[in-house]
Short mmCIF file of N, CA and C in Angstrom, two decimals:
data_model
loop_
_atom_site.label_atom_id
_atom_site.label_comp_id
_atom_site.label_asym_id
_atom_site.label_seq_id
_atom_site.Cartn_x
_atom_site.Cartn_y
_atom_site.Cartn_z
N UNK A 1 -89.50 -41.87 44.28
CA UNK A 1 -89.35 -40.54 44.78
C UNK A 1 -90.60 -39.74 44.54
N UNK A 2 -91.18 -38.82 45.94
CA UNK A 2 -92.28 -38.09 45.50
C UNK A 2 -91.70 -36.56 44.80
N UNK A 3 -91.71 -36.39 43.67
CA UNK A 3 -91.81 -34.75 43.59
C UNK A 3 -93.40 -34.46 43.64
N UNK A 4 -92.46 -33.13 45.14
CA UNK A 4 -93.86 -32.11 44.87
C UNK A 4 -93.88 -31.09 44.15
N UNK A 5 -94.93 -30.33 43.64
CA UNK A 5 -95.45 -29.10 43.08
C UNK A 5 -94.37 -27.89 43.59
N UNK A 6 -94.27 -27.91 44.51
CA UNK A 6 -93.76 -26.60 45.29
C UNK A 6 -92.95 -27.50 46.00
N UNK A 7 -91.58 -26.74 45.53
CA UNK A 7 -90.71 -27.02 46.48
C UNK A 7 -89.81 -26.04 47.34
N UNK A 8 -90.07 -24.82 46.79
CA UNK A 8 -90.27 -23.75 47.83
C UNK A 8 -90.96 -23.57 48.71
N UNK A 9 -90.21 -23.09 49.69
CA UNK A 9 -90.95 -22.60 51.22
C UNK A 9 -91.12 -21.29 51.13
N UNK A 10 -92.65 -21.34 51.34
CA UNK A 10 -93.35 -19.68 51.63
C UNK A 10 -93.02 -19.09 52.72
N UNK A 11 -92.66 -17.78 52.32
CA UNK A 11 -91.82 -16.75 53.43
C UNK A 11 -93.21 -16.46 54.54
N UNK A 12 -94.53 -16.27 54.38
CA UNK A 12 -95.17 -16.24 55.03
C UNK A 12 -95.43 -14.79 55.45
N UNK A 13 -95.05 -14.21 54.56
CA UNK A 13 -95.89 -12.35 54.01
C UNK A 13 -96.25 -12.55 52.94
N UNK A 14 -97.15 -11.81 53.32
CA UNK A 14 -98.47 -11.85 51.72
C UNK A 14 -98.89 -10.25 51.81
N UNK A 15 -99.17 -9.89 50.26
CA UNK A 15 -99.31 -8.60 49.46
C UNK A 15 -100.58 -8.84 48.75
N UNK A 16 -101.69 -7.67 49.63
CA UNK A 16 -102.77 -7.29 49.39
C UNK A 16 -103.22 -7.56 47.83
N UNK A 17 -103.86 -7.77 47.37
CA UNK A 17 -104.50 -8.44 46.32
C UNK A 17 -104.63 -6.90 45.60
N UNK A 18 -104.31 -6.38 44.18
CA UNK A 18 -103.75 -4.94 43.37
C UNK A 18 -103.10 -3.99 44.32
N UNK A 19 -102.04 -4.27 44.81
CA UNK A 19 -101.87 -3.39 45.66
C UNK A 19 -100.08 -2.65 44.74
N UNK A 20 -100.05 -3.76 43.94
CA UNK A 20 -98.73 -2.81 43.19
C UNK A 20 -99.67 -2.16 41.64
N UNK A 21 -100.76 -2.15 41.73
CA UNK A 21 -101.90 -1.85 40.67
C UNK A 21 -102.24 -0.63 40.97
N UNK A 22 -102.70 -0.21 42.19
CA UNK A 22 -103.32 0.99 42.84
C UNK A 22 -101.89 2.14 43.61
N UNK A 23 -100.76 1.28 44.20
CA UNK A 23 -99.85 2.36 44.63
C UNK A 23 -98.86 3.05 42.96
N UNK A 24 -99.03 4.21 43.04
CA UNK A 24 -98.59 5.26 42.29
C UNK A 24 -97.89 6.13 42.93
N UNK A 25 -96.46 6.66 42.42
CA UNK A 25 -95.88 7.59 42.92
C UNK A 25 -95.95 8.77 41.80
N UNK A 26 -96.11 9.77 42.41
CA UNK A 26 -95.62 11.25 41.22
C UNK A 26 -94.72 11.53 41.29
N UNK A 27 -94.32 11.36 40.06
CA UNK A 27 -92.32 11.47 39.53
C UNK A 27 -92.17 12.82 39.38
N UNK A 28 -93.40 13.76 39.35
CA UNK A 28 -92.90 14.71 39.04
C UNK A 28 -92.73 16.01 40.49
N UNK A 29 -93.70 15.27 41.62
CA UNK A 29 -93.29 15.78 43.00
C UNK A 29 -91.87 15.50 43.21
N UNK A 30 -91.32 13.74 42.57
CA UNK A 30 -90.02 13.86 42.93
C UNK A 30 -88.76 14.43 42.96
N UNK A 31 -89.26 15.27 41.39
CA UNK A 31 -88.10 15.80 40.69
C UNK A 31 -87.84 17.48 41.42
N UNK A 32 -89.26 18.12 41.53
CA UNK A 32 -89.05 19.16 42.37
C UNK A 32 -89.04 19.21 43.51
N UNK A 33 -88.63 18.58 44.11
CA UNK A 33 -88.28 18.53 45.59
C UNK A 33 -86.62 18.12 45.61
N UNK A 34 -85.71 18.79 46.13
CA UNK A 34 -84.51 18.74 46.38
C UNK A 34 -84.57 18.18 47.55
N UNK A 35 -83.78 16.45 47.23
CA UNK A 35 -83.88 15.89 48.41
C UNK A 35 -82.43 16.31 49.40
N UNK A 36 -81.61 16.48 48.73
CA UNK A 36 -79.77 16.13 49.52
C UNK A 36 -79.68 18.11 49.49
N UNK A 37 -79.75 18.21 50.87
CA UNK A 37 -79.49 19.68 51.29
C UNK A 37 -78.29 19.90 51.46
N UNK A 38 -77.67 21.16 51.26
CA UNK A 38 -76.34 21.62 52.12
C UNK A 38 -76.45 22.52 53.14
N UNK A 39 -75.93 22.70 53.95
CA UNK A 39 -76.01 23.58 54.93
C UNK A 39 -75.36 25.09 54.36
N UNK A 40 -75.87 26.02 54.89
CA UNK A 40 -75.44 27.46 54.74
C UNK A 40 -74.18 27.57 55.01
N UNK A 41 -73.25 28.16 54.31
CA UNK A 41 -71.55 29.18 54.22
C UNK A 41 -71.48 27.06 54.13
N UNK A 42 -71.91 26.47 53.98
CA UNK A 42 -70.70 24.86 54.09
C UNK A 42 -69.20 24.88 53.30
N UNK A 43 -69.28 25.62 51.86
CA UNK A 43 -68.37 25.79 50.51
C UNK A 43 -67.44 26.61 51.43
N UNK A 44 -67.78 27.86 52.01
CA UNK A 44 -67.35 28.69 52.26
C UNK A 44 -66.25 28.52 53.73
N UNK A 45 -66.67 27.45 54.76
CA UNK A 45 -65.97 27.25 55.68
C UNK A 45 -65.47 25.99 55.22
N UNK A 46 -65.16 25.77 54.21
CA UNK A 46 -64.99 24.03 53.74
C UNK A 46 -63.48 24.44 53.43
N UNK A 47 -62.27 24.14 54.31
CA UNK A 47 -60.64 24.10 53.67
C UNK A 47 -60.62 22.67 53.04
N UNK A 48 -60.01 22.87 51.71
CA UNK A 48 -59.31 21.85 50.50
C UNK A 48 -57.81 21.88 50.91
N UNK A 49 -57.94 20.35 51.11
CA UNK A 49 -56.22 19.72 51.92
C UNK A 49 -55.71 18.92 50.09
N UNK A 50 -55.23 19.71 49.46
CA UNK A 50 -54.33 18.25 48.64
C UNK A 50 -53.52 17.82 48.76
N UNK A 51 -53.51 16.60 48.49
CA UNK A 51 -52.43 15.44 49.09
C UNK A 51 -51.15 16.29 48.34
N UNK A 52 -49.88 16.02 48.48
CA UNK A 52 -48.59 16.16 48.12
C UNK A 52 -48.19 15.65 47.24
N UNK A 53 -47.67 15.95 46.11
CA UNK A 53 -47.20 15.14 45.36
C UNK A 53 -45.68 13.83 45.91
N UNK A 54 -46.03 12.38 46.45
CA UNK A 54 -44.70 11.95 46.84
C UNK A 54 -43.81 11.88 45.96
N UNK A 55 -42.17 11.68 46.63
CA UNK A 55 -41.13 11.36 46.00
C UNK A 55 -40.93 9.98 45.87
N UNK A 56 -41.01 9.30 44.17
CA UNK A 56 -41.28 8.34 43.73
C UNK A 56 -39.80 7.97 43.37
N UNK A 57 -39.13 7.03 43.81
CA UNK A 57 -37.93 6.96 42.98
C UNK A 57 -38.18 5.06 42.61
N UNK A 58 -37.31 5.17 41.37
CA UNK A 58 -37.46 3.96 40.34
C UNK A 58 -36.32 3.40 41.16
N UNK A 59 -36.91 2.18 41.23
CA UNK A 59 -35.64 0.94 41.83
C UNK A 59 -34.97 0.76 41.29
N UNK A 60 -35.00 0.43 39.84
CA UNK A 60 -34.38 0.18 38.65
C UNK A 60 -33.02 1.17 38.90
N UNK A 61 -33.58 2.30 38.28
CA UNK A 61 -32.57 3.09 38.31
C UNK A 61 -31.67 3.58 40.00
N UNK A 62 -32.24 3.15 40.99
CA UNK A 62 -31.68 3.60 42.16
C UNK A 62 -30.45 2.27 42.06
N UNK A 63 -31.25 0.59 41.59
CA UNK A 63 -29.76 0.01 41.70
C UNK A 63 -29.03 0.13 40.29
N UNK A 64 -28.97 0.44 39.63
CA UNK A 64 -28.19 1.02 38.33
C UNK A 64 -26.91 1.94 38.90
N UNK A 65 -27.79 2.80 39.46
CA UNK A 65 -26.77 3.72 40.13
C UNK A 65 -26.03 3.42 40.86
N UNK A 66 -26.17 2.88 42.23
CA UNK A 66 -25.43 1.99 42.81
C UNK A 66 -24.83 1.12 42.55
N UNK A 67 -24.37 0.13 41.52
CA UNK A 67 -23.99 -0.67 40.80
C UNK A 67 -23.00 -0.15 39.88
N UNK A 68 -23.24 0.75 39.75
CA UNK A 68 -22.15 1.54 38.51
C UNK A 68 -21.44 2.67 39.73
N UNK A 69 -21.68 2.81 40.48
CA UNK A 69 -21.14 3.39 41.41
C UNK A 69 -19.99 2.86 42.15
N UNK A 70 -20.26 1.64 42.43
CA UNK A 70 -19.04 0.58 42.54
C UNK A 70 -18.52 0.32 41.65
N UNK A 71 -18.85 -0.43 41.04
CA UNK A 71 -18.23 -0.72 39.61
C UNK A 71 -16.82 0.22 39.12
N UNK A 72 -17.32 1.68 39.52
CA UNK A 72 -16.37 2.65 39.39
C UNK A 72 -15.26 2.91 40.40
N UNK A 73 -15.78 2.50 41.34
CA UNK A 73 -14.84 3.06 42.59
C UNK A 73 -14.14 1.59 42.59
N UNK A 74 -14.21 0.12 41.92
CA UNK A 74 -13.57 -0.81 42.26
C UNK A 74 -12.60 -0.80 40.59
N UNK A 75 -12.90 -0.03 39.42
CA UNK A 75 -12.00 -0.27 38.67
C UNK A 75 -10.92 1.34 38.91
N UNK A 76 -11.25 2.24 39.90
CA UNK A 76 -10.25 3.40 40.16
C UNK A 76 -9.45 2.93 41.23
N UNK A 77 -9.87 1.52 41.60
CA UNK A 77 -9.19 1.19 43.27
C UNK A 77 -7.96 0.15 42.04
N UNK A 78 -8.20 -0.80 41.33
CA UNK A 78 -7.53 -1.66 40.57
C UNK A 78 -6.29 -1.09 39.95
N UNK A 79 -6.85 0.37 39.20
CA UNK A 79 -5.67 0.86 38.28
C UNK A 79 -4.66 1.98 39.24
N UNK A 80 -5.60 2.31 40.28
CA UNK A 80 -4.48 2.77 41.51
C UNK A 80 -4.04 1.89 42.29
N UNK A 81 -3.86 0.95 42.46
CA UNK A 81 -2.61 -0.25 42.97
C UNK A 81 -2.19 -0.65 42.14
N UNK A 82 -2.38 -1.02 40.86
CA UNK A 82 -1.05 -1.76 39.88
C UNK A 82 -0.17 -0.33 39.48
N UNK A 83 -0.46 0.88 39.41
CA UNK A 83 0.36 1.69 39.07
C UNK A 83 1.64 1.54 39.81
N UNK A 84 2.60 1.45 38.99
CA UNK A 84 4.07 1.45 39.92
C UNK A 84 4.59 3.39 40.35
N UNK A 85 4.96 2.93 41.70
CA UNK A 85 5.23 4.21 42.68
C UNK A 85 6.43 5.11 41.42
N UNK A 86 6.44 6.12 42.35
CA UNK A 86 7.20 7.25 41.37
C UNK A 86 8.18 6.81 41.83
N UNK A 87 8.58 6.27 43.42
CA UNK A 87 9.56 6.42 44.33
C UNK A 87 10.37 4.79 43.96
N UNK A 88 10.16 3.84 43.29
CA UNK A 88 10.69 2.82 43.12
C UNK A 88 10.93 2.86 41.34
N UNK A 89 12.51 1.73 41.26
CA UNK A 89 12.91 1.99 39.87
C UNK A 89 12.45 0.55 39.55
N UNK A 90 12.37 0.70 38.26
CA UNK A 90 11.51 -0.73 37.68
C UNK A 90 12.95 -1.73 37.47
N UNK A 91 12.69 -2.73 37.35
CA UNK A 91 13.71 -3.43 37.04
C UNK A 91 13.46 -3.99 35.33
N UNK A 92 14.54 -3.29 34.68
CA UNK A 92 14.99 -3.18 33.37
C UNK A 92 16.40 -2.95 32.63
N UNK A 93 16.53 -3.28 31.70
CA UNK A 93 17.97 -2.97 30.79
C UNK A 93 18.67 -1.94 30.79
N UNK A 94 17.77 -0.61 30.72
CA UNK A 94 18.04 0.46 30.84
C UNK A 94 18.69 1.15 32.31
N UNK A 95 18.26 0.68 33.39
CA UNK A 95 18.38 1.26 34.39
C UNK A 95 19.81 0.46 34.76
N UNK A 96 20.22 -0.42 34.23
CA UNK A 96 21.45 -1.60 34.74
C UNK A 96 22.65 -0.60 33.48
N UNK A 97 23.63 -0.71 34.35
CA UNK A 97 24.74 0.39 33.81
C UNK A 97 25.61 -0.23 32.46
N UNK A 98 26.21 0.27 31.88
CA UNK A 98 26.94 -1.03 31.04
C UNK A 98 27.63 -1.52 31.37
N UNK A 99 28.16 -1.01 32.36
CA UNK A 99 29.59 -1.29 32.75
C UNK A 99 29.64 -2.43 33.81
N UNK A 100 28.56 -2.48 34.88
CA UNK A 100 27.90 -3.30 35.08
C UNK A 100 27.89 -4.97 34.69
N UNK A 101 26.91 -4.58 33.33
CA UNK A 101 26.65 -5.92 32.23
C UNK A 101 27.94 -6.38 31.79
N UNK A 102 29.05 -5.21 31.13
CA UNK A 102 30.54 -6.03 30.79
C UNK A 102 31.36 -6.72 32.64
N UNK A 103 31.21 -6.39 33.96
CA UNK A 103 31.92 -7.07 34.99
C UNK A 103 30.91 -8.13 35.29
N UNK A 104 30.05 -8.12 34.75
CA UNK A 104 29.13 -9.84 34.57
C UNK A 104 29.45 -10.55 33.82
N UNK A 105 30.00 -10.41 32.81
CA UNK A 105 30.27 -10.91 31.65
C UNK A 105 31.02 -11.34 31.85
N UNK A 106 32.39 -10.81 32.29
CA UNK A 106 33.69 -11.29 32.69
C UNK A 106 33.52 -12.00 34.24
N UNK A 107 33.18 -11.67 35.00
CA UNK A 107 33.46 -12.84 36.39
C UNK A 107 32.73 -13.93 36.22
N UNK A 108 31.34 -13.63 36.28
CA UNK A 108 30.10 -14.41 35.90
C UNK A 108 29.89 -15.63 34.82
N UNK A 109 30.58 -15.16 33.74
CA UNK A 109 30.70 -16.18 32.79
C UNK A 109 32.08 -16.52 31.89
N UNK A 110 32.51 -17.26 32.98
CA UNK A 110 33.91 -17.57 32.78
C UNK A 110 34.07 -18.79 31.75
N UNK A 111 33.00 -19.61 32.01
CA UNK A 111 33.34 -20.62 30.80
C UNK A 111 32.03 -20.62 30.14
N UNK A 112 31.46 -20.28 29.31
CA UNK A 112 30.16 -20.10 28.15
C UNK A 112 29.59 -21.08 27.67
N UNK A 113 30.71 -22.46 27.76
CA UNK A 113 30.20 -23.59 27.13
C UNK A 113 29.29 -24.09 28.35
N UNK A 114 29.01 -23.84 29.68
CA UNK A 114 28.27 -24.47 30.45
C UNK A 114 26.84 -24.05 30.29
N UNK A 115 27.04 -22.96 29.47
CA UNK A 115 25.27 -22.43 29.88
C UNK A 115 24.81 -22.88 28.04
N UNK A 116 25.70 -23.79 26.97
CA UNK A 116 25.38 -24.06 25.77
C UNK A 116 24.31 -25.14 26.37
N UNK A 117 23.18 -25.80 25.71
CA UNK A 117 22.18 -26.32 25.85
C UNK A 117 23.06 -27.63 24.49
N UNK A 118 23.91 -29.25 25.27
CA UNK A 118 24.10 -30.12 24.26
C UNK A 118 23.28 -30.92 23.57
N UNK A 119 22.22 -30.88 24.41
CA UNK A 119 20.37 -32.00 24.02
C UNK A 119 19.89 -31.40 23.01
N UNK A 120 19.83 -30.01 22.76
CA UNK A 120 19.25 -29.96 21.01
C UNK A 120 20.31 -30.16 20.06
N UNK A 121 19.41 -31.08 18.89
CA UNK A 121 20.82 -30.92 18.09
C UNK A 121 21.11 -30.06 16.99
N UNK A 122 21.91 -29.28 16.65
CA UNK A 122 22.31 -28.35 15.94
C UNK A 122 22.07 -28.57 14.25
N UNK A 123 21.36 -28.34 13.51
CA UNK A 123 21.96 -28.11 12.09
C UNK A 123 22.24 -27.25 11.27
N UNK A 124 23.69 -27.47 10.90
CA UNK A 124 24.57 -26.11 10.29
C UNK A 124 23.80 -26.05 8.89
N UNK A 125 22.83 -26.89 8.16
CA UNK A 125 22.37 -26.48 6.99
C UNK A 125 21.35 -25.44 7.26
N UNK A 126 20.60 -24.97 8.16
CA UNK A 126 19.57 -24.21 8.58
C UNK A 126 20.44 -22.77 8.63
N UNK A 127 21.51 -23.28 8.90
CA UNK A 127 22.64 -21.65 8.88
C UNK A 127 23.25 -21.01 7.81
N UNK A 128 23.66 -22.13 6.64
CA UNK A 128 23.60 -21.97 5.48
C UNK A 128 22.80 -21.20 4.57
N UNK A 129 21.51 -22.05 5.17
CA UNK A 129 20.53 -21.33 3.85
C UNK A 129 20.24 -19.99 3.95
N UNK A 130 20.08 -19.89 5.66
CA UNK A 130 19.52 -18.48 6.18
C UNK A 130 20.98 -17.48 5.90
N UNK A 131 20.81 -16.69 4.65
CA UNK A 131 22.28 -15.91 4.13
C UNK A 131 21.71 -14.58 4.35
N UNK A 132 22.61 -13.41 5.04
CA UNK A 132 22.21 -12.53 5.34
C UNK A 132 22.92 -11.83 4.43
N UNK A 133 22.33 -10.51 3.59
CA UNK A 133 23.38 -9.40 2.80
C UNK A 133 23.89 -8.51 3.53
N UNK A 134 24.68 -7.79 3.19
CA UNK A 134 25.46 -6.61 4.40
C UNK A 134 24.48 -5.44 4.22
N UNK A 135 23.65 -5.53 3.27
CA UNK A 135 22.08 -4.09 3.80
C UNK A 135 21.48 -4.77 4.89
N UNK A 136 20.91 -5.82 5.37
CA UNK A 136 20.12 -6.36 6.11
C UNK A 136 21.16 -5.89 7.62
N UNK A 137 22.34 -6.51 7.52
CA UNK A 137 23.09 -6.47 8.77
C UNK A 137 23.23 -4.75 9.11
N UNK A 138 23.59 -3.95 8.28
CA UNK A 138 23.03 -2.51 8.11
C UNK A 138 22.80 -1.87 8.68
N UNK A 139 21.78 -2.69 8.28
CA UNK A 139 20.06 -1.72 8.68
C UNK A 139 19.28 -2.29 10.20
N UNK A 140 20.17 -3.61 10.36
CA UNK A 140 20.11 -4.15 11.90
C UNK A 140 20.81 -3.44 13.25
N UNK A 141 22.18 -3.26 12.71
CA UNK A 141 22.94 -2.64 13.38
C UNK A 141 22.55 -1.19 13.50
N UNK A 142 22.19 -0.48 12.79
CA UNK A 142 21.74 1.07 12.30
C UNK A 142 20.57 1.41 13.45
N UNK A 143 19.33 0.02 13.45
CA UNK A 143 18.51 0.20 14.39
C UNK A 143 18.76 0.20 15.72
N UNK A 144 19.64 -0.75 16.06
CA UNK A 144 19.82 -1.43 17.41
C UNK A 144 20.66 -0.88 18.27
N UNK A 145 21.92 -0.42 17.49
CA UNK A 145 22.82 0.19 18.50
C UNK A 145 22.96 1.74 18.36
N UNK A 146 23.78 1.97 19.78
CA UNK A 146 23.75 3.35 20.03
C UNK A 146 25.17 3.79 20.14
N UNK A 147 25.54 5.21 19.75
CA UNK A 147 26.41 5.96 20.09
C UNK A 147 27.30 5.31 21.29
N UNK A 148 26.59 5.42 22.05
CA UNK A 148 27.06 5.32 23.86
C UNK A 148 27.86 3.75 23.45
N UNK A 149 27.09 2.82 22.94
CA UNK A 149 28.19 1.22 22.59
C UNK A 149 29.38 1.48 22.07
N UNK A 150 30.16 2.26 21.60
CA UNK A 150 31.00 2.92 21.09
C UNK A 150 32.28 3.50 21.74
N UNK A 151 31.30 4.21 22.60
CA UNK A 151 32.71 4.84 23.75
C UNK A 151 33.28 4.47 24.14
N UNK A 152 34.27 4.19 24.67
CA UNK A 152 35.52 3.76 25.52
C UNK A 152 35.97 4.42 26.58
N UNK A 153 35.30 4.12 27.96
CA UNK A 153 35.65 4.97 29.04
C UNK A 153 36.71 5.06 29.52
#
């Protein structure tokens, strides 16, 4: 391989022999001379436009809001349909008459031994042990029943 000396290519302008030796500028013509002019009244006919401040809203919080916005309107939609109507009676003990429960008793269950369950088997020692005192029965009866069991229509 030949290397040459120069392996750059000359641009083929050439600079006078002291010529960055002899050119001099006066820095101090530069400084007093105001190069960048304004024109007369310019400040004065010049209107200042500022931009607007925009309305920035946070995503974050825009779906937060929305999200809890439902959220709300789907647990006020939930607890207003399971509420039971004013206009319908619930079905309960209370609302069934007594008198009712005793002509069930009598047509309905005419023989008692059919609805006894014979596949478990019974032990009378479990009945034994479990001895109740007459405070316990008491204080059972005292809780449980009412006046109204009493009457005789």
């Amino acid at each position: 391989m030949n290397k040459q000396k120069d392996t750059y290519q000359k641009s083929g302008f050439k600079v006078p022999d002291n010529y960055f030796k002899e050119f001099k500028i006066n820095q101090l013509d530069l400084v007093d001379k105001n190069v960048f002019k304004v024109p007369d009244n310019y400040f004065e006919d010049l209107e200042i436009k500022l931009p607007q401040e925009s309305k920035v809203i946070n995503l974050k919080q825009r779906i937060l809001l929305i999200s809890s916005s439902v959220a709300a309107i789907l647990i006020i939609a939930i607890i207003a349909f399971n509420q039971p109507r004013n206009n319908q009676k619930l079905n309960s003990f209370s609302n069934v008459e007594q008198s009712e429960i005793e002509n069930y008793l009598e047509t309905e269950l005419e023989n008692p031994e059919d609805y006894i369950n014979n596949n478990v088997p019974l032990n009378f020692n479990d009945f034994e042990e479990s001895q109740l005192t007459s405070e316990e029965i008491a204080e059972y009866l005292g809780d449980n029943l009412y006046e109204e069991d009493f009457i005789n229509e």
